[in-house]
Amino acid sequence: MNPNPFDKAEKVIELKDVTFAYEGETVMAGVNIDIHRREFASVVGPNGSGKSTLIKLILGLLKPLSGSVRVFGQPPEKVRQRIGYAPQHAQVDPQFPATLLDVVLMGLLRPDKGIFGRHTREDREAAIAALEMVDLADRMAQPFSALSGGQRQRALIARALASNPEILIFDEPTANLDANAEFKLYDLMQELNRERTIILVSHDLGFVSQIVHTVICVRYNVQVHPTSELTGDMITELYGGDIRMVRHDHRCTEEGHNVALHK
Amino acid sequence: MLHFISEVLQYPFLQYALAAGLLSAVACGSIGPFVAARRITFIAGGIAHSVLAGLGGALYLNRVHGWTWLEPMHGAVVAALGTAALIALVSLKAREKEDTLIGALWAVGMAAGVLFIYATPGYNQNLMSYLFGNILMVAPADLTRLLIMDIVVAGTTIALYNRFLAICFDEEFARSRGINVELYYVILLGLTALAVVALVSVVGIVMVIALLTLPVATSAQFTRVLWKQMVLTTLVSGCLTTGGLWLSYGPDLPAGATIVMLAGVTYLAVLTVKKLLRGRLLLQQAAREGSGAPDEDHRI
């Protein structure tokens, strides 16, 4: 295995021998993952392979059957305020009656804030700052339903950013987006990665491989590869059979096409 | 109109009816937008119909077993809250069984109510008024009860607004922030149950759903922000109950049905006018730009 540049960095997420079962059926077994500070890790795998399960384990929304999940050396539910989570925009109701600012303020709710969960002036300022990062601050008073798909996705990212977390987890943020919106989103993620650890669930291996450091392949067991190791064979093995891969960075040589996957 | 006003000034029963309509509008406006946003209208329907079991059961115990302190409305509150708790429990533990349970509570609640009322001796006009409402029979004691329900429902939704908004919008995210989603969901359904009971006294079990959905749908045409929908829905519902009462009074029509009909017509009218206005706007815009398609896409 190639040396991972993050091997010496601080581990922020650590899964040890994690096994998880859903309704008696083992979904994943013997999973070991280390993710380091400021690493950009992409989680890939076919539908139903357990990508979401893995994320929910890290978020502390699911408990492993055996093994341990540690975030910043603690159980995930203890460090929730340091993790930001952005689901797919298709997962929320686009017609939901709330303004953009309302949605982002949800990212600042916390259980220890009294039973009412009133927002303070600092909350509003933090929410606006998060909206500025995703370039939507000028639209904060608009209803969520007035936004386009790409904007809604960025709104959910702003919601995750509002509490200024050190780890960001994105679940297929580019699903159902047009190419332009997708491109902008990858730019944003790369920008965010300068100071934050990022975990990105994605089906778009080819594109992602240019900005991520580590690829976590999920299919019952989990394998972690540095991006430079990723080969077409591995992808075929992972997804089984033919898959189409978009080559965003390929070169034509005399030998034919050569998929280039660089860090 | 003037005749109606002078009658209102003259007869307390009309004043009570008007007050009941306005008080139920507050319950409707406080919880209706959340019911619509969370898309739990079917649950509200199930709760409404199960209320008959409570009404019938309390009536039976009151008349047959001499539990004179127990009034039908007490039974209604118990049945509604019980149903809400049961649905909340099942929908949190086993979502796939939720629909079946709601359907079962809906029908079995009705059946139990009918049986209780059948077994209660004496002349029984109650069934009809439970099913279709009888706002003209509202007594001062009912108004006090409505007021208490309003205070509980409106007070809680205002106090917990941010939490409710978050769990209705994205349950999983709220959970990832450490919010006790289950607790707030149970409270939300409990408040829905109270609002349903409040509305039953105005339009009856069968038409509760109309008052819980149509005024919200009407206000949603004007605002896409939930707290504004709460205010607007309260106003719209107040106008609808008052207007329905007035329209039904002269020709002696059933008030509940008239209110619901008015709610439906209002919604359709608002929808139609909005569609027409938008169509005209687009046409003007197209004409101004000299092209067929309006250009509104600078957004990604």
XYZ file of C-alpha atoms in Angstrom:
563
model
C 0.000 0.000 0.000
C 1.264 3.438 -0.834
C 2.218 5.611 2.082
C -0.693 7.735 3.147
C 0.330 11.354 3.713
C -2.098 11.527 6.610
C -0.663 8.613 8.543
C 1.099 10.929 10.914
C -1.765 13.372 11.334
C -4.134 13.207 14.278
C -6.872 10.591 13.926
C -10.257 12.266 14.208
C -12.418 9.282 13.354
C -11.594 5.751 14.324
C -13.672 2.638 13.636
C -12.384 -0.577 15.139
C -13.760 -4.010 14.195
C -17.190 -2.541 13.658
C -19.994 -4.948 12.909
C -23.491 -3.760 12.210
C -26.679 -5.729 11.693
C -30.058 -4.483 10.546
C -33.030 -6.628 11.597
C -30.817 -9.620 12.219
C -28.986 -9.332 8.925
C -25.324 -8.397 9.058
C -24.785 -5.318 6.923
C -21.114 -4.841 7.630
C -18.524 -6.823 9.489
C -14.989 -6.262 10.668
C -14.741 -2.668 9.537
C -11.628 -0.698 10.430
C -11.288 2.892 9.331
C -9.058 5.738 10.416
C -9.730 9.220 9.145
C -7.254 11.957 9.960
C -7.498 15.676 10.489
C -7.981 17.562 7.231
C -8.295 14.371 5.213
C -10.811 14.327 2.352
C -12.278 10.839 2.334
C -14.786 9.625 -0.194
C -17.109 6.729 0.571
C -18.084 4.777 -2.523
C -19.971 1.582 -3.175
C -23.076 0.266 -4.936
C -26.557 1.190 -3.751
C -27.531 -0.608 -0.580
C -23.944 -1.479 0.228
C -24.003 0.276 3.556
C -22.628 3.721 2.737
C -25.396 5.428 4.692
C -24.985 2.965 7.531
C -21.337 3.857 7.785
C -22.177 7.552 7.966
C -24.894 7.046 10.534
C -22.454 5.076 12.661
C -20.020 7.985 12.550
C -22.820 10.438 13.367
C -23.863 8.290 16.307
C -27.360 7.788 14.856
C -26.761 4.036 14.808
C -24.939 1.899 17.319
C -22.592 -0.858 16.184
C -23.416 -4.429 17.137
C -19.804 -4.873 18.146
C -16.586 -2.922 17.818
C -16.177 0.747 18.546
C -16.705 4.078 16.831
C -14.723 7.025 18.168
C -14.786 10.593 16.986
C -12.145 12.834 18.532
C -11.486 9.873 20.793
C -15.034 9.953 22.176
C -18.377 8.312 21.414
C -19.948 10.266 18.501
C -22.985 11.436 20.478
C -20.656 13.298 22.853
C -19.095 15.397 20.094
C -22.143 16.132 17.955
C -21.461 19.857 17.963
C -18.112 19.235 16.245
C -19.609 17.270 13.351
C -21.650 18.814 10.555
C -23.934 16.668 8.427
C -25.484 17.554 5.075
C -27.892 15.010 3.574
C -29.022 14.877 -0.045
C -31.250 17.795 -0.886
C -33.744 15.336 -2.367
C -34.238 13.982 1.137
C -36.012 17.099 2.363
C -39.358 18.461 1.230
C -38.630 21.256 -1.286
C -42.010 22.823 -0.514
C -41.363 23.033 3.216
C -42.556 26.384 4.587
C -39.389 27.968 5.951
C -36.985 30.674 4.879
C -33.426 29.885 3.917
C -32.249 31.453 7.180
C -34.713 29.272 9.168
C -33.193 26.184 7.588
C -29.612 27.206 8.335
C -30.524 28.128 11.923
C -31.587 24.508 12.431
C -27.895 23.708 12.323
C -27.459 25.651 15.548
C -30.042 23.816 17.616
C -28.564 21.946 20.515
C -30.145 19.929 23.285
C -28.444 21.835 26.095
C -29.906 25.150 24.983
C -32.974 24.946 27.195
C -36.183 23.225 26.182
C -37.346 26.041 23.937
C -34.348 26.252 21.616
C -34.625 29.979 20.982
C -32.037 31.432 18.639
C -29.729 34.152 19.868
C -28.211 37.022 17.956
C -24.933 35.070 17.789
C -26.852 32.193 16.215
C -28.157 34.480 13.516
C -24.712 35.860 12.861
C -23.234 32.373 12.613
C -26.015 31.305 10.246
C -25.442 34.323 8.026
C -21.699 33.650 8.008
C -22.401 30.074 6.905
C -24.663 31.367 4.146
C -21.908 33.669 3.005
C -19.568 30.708 2.686
C -21.931 28.991 0.270
C -22.642 32.252 -1.509
C -26.315 32.479 -0.589
C -26.362 35.244 2.019
C -28.292 37.587 -0.262
C -31.133 35.095 -0.432
C -31.528 34.332 3.255
C -35.004 35.826 3.582
C -36.349 33.855 0.646
C -38.510 30.790 1.111
C -36.662 27.485 0.803
C -39.105 26.505 -1.937
C -37.958 29.388 -4.145
C -34.441 27.969 -4.452
C -33.112 25.747 -7.211
C -31.842 22.242 -6.499
C -28.229 23.339 -6.369
C -29.079 26.205 -4.051
C -31.061 23.922 -1.767
C -28.069 21.611 -1.577
C -25.829 24.534 -0.696
C -28.374 25.600 1.920
C -28.081 22.194 3.567
C -24.314 22.530 3.487
C -24.617 25.947 5.129
C -26.820 24.340 7.790
C -24.031 21.833 8.438
C -21.450 24.642 8.509
C -23.386 26.897 10.875
C -22.005 25.358 14.059
C -18.491 25.661 12.636
C -17.733 21.935 12.843
C -14.314 20.362 12.364
C -15.698 17.380 10.469
C -18.138 17.683 7.594
C -20.097 14.734 6.282
C -21.843 14.996 2.905
C -24.244 12.323 1.711
C -24.333 12.304 -2.116
C -24.561 16.081 -2.391
C -24.330 16.059 -6.165
C -27.194 13.638 -6.804
C -29.865 15.161 -9.091
C -27.818 18.245 -9.836
C -26.824 19.531 -13.219
C -23.161 19.566 -14.193
C -22.656 23.247 -13.444
C -24.113 23.038 -9.941
C -22.077 19.900 -9.316
C -18.902 21.619 -10.373
C -19.519 24.563 -8.051
C -20.170 22.190 -5.210
C -16.881 20.348 -5.646
C -15.118 23.692 -5.665
C -16.782 24.577 -2.399
C -15.841 21.252 -0.820
C -12.251 21.645 -1.843
C -12.278 25.085 -0.262
C -13.808 23.755 2.955
C -11.239 20.974 3.060
C -8.469 23.478 3.702
C -9.457 23.640 7.339
C -11.843 20.756 7.828
C -11.960 17.008 7.584
C -14.443 15.947 4.940
C -16.270 12.697 4.352
C -18.110 12.546 1.078
C -20.464 9.784 0.043
C -20.426 9.715 -3.707
C -21.279 7.598 -6.690
C -19.192 9.735 -9.001
C -15.794 8.138 -8.595
C -14.096 9.622 -11.596
C -14.666 13.228 -10.741
C -14.149 12.837 -7.061
C -10.841 11.094 -7.392
C -9.238 14.378 -8.324
C -9.897 16.101 -5.039
C -10.115 13.335 -2.464
C -7.228 11.795 -0.595
C -8.740 8.496 0.441
C -11.410 6.304 -1.068
C -13.382 4.102 1.284
C -14.988 1.275 -0.661
C -18.015 -0.148 1.073
C -19.353 -3.534 0.192
C -20.020 -5.669 3.238
C -16.463 -5.263 4.390
C -14.737 -1.968 3.917
C -11.483 -1.268 2.177
C -9.565 1.933 2.408
C -7.339 3.033 -0.453
C -5.323 6.125 -1.080
C -6.647 7.628 -4.274
C -3.465 6.909 -6.171
C -4.083 3.207 -5.768
C -7.488 3.232 -7.334
C -7.615 1.176 -10.496
C -10.274 0.261 -12.975
C -10.128 -3.364 -11.827
C -10.939 -2.365 -8.301
C -13.904 -0.364 -9.431
C -15.161 -3.216 -11.538
C -14.766 -5.581 -8.623
C -16.540 -3.199 -6.328
C -19.543 -2.527 -8.479
C -19.504 -5.824 -10.333
C -19.641 -5.859 -14.122
C -19.694 -2.811 -16.303
C -19.803 0.632 -14.935
C -19.434 3.833 -16.779
C -16.724 6.052 -15.568
C -16.521 9.662 -16.530
C -12.953 10.471 -17.346
C -12.412 14.033 -16.390
C -8.679 13.765 -16.609
C -7.600 11.259 -19.179
C -4.805 11.280 -21.661
C -4.623 9.611 -25.019
C -1.410 7.735 -25.677
C -0.324 5.267 -28.352
C -1.440 2.444 -26.088
C -4.927 3.912 -25.968
C -6.848 5.596 -23.182
C -5.246 5.718 -19.848
C -7.266 6.620 -16.818
C -5.257 8.961 -14.731
C -6.077 9.084 -11.103
C -3.895 11.444 -9.242
C -3.865 13.006 -5.879
C -75.928 40.601 7.236
C -77.381 43.349 9.439
C -80.109 40.982 10.442
C -77.481 38.418 11.442
C -75.624 40.978 13.536
C -78.725 42.039 15.382
C -79.579 38.379 16.024
C -76.086 37.812 17.380
C -76.474 40.728 19.735
C -79.789 39.342 20.853
C -79.169 35.623 21.327
C -76.456 34.230 23.588
C -76.429 30.884 21.746
C -75.287 32.692 18.613
C -72.620 34.551 20.564
C -71.393 31.241 21.957
C -71.337 29.750 18.474
C -69.331 32.656 17.110
C -66.884 32.481 20.003
C -66.498 28.718 19.528
C -65.693 29.269 15.866
C -63.089 31.913 16.641
C -61.518 29.884 19.445
C -61.256 26.801 17.265
C -59.590 28.969 14.619
C -56.710 29.545 17.015
C -56.214 25.801 17.514
C -56.476 25.296 13.777
C -53.907 27.990 12.995
C -51.458 26.888 15.678
C -51.183 23.272 14.612
C -52.557 23.132 11.051
C -49.377 24.411 9.336
C -47.264 21.822 11.178
C -49.686 19.042 10.205
C -49.444 20.130 6.577
C -45.660 20.611 6.638
C -45.027 17.251 8.258
C -47.700 15.684 6.012
C -49.551 13.944 8.805
C -53.082 14.795 7.710
C -53.965 11.117 7.586
C -52.890 10.757 11.223
C -55.067 13.722 12.166
C -57.957 12.011 10.360
C -57.385 8.821 12.321
C -57.342 10.733 15.583
C -60.540 12.588 14.655
C -62.471 9.415 13.948
C -61.233 7.610 17.022
C -62.713 10.484 19.022
C -66.167 8.966 18.514
C -65.165 6.035 20.719
C -64.329 8.484 23.495
C -67.496 10.519 23.050
C -69.680 7.404 22.954
C -67.860 5.696 25.813
C -68.145 8.703 28.099
C -71.814 9.162 27.212
C -72.466 5.515 28.003
C -70.703 5.640 31.361
C -72.458 8.876 32.205
C -75.985 7.642 31.478
C -75.796 3.931 32.247
C -73.343 3.806 35.132
C -74.148 7.188 36.591
C -70.695 8.695 36.168
C -72.272 12.101 36.047
C -68.977 13.942 36.359
C -67.807 12.411 33.099
C -68.812 14.429 30.074
C -68.524 13.250 26.471
C -65.833 15.842 25.785
C -63.622 14.308 28.483
C -63.894 11.004 26.671
C -63.014 12.752 23.421
C -59.817 14.189 24.872
C -58.783 10.827 26.317
C -59.491 8.973 23.046
C -57.657 11.568 20.940
C -54.582 11.651 23.152
C -54.533 7.852 23.447
C -54.740 7.436 19.688
C -52.029 10.044 19.158
C -49.711 8.298 21.623
C -50.308 4.916 19.998
C -49.649 6.256 16.511
C -46.540 8.096 17.659
C -45.187 4.953 19.276
C -45.769 2.788 16.220
C -44.543 5.335 13.701
C -41.288 5.727 15.623
C -40.721 2.009 16.133
C -42.157 0.420 13.017
C -43.006 2.970 10.357
C -44.142 0.332 7.859
C -47.099 -0.561 10.106
C -48.178 3.039 10.638
C -50.744 3.165 7.839
C -52.431 -0.038 8.929
C -52.666 1.163 12.503
C -54.146 4.529 11.539
C -56.716 2.828 9.320
C -57.611 0.412 12.102
C -57.969 3.100 14.779
C -60.002 5.176 12.345
C -62.593 2.460 11.684
C -62.556 0.634 15.013
C -62.872 3.947 16.851
C -65.980 4.767 14.847
C -67.425 1.294 15.432
C -66.818 1.454 19.184
C -68.454 4.876 19.316
C -71.515 3.736 17.402
C -71.900 0.677 19.654
C -71.613 2.746 22.826
C -74.190 5.231 21.617
C -76.496 2.400 20.541
C -76.207 0.829 24.014
C -77.019 4.110 25.727
C -80.734 4.359 26.449
C -82.843 7.392 25.770
C -83.500 9.627 22.851
C -80.226 10.034 21.017
C -79.493 12.877 18.767
C -75.875 12.800 19.823
C -74.478 10.665 17.017
C -75.417 13.164 14.331
C -74.063 16.137 16.218
C -70.811 14.313 16.970
C -70.347 13.371 13.342
C -71.358 16.629 11.716
C -70.963 19.124 14.512
C -73.487 21.307 16.218
C -71.973 24.665 16.869
C -75.331 26.179 17.867
C -75.437 23.877 20.910
C -72.162 25.178 22.355
C -72.470 26.088 26.051
C -70.292 28.450 28.126
C -68.555 25.430 29.687
C -67.505 24.319 26.199
C -66.024 27.734 25.560
C -63.909 27.539 28.696
C -62.652 24.162 27.570
C -61.884 25.479 24.105
C -60.002 28.386 25.618
C -57.858 26.064 27.733
C -57.091 23.886 24.698
C -56.146 26.997 22.735
C -53.778 28.152 25.432
C -52.109 24.749 25.579
C -51.879 24.253 21.808
C -50.894 27.782 20.791
C -48.616 28.261 23.783
C -46.694 25.054 23.151
C -46.327 25.503 19.409
C -45.011 29.028 19.915
C -42.629 27.968 22.694
C -41.301 24.941 20.817
C -41.492 26.507 17.350
C -37.814 26.052 16.457
C -37.735 22.462 17.623
C -40.945 21.559 15.819
C -39.729 23.252 12.657
C -36.484 21.246 12.747
C -38.073 17.841 13.369
C -40.730 18.432 10.709
C -38.172 19.519 8.132
C -35.479 16.900 8.653
C -35.878 14.386 11.436
C -32.520 12.744 10.884
C -30.578 15.987 10.925
C -32.365 17.084 14.093
C -31.324 13.781 15.628
C -27.736 14.365 14.527
C -27.838 17.636 16.484
C -28.803 15.680 19.574
C -32.452 16.801 19.586
C -34.856 14.329 21.181
C -36.920 13.832 18.039
C -39.193 11.188 19.573
C -40.225 13.427 22.460
C -41.066 16.402 20.269
C -42.929 14.225 17.781
C -45.097 12.811 20.569
C -45.821 16.341 21.809
C -46.686 17.463 18.264
C -49.161 14.607 17.842
C -50.633 15.283 21.293
C -51.270 18.902 20.334
C -52.792 17.757 17.053
C -55.132 15.558 19.093
C -56.221 18.513 21.247
C -56.794 20.677 18.185
C -58.854 17.905 16.615
C -61.074 17.738 19.696
C -61.503 21.512 19.601
C -62.558 21.349 15.957
C -64.926 18.408 16.527
C -67.205 20.655 18.549
C -67.477 23.046 15.615
C -67.682 20.952 12.438
C -67.937 17.392 13.732
C -65.683 14.365 13.358
C -66.207 13.794 9.659
C -65.258 17.322 8.632
C -62.384 18.050 11.011
C -59.863 17.235 8.307
C -61.311 19.973 6.131
C -60.675 22.649 8.760
C -57.233 21.292 9.486
C -56.155 21.371 5.841
C -58.105 23.885 3.742
C -57.327 27.088 5.689
C -53.634 26.090 5.757
C -53.650 25.342 2.042
C -55.291 28.720 1.471
C -52.694 30.628 3.498
C -49.888 28.626 1.880
C -50.848 30.406 -1.350
C -49.740 33.657 0.264
C -46.736 32.720 2.367
C -44.105 30.001 2.420
C -42.976 30.687 5.973
C -44.470 28.554 8.692
C -45.054 31.121 11.453
C -46.705 33.444 8.972
C -48.898 30.535 7.911
C -49.881 30.107 11.558
C -51.056 33.718 11.824
C -52.762 33.740 8.455
C -54.437 30.362 8.999
C -55.895 31.587 12.284
C -57.335 34.641 10.538
C -58.628 32.645 7.582
C -60.217 30.012 9.854
C -61.828 32.722 11.966
C -63.348 34.293 8.862
C -64.504 30.906 7.596
C -66.259 29.859 10.809
C -67.876 33.285 11.181
C -68.809 33.462 7.507
C -70.132 29.908 7.521
C -72.233 30.616 10.570
C -73.691 33.702 8.974
C -74.429 31.990 5.644
C -76.067 29.030 7.334
C -78.157 31.004 9.791
C -80.651 32.659 7.440
C -81.649 29.613 5.390
C -81.249 27.356 8.456
C -78.540 25.151 6.944
C -76.257 22.932 9.036
C -73.467 25.265 10.185
C -70.620 22.707 10.131
C -71.253 21.671 6.547
C -71.624 25.291 5.451
C -68.304 26.228 7.076
C -66.513 23.372 5.359
C -68.120 24.166 2.018
C -67.065 27.790 2.387
C -63.507 26.661 3.228
C -63.378 24.540 0.080
C -64.778 27.264 -2.162
C -62.388 29.851 -0.683
C -59.399 27.606 -1.319
C -60.438 26.942 -4.916
C -61.109 30.627 -5.534
C -57.705 31.677 -4.181
C -56.007 28.996 -6.236
C -57.816 30.013 -9.412
C -57.180 33.738 -9.001
C -53.518 33.069 -8.322
C -53.178 30.887 -11.412
C -54.890 33.504 -13.579
C -52.736 36.323 -12.207
C -49.566 34.366 -12.729
C -50.587 33.463 -16.274
C -51.207 37.131 -17.044
C -47.892 38.169 -15.495
C -45.992 35.663 -17.582
C -47.754 36.845 -20.703
C -46.915 40.479 -19.976
C -43.343 39.580 -19.271
C -43.075 37.595 -22.472
C -44.572 40.457 -24.448
C -42.155 42.956 -22.908
C -39.158 40.835 -23.697
C -40.452 39.995 -27.129
C -39.706 36.340 -26.613
C -41.841 33.331 -25.810
C -40.136 32.186 -22.673
C -39.703 34.304 -19.570
C -36.096 34.383 -18.513
C -35.872 33.787 -14.829
C -32.949 31.427 -14.726
C -29.891 33.117 -13.466
C -29.905 30.602 -10.721
C -28.027 27.363 -10.919
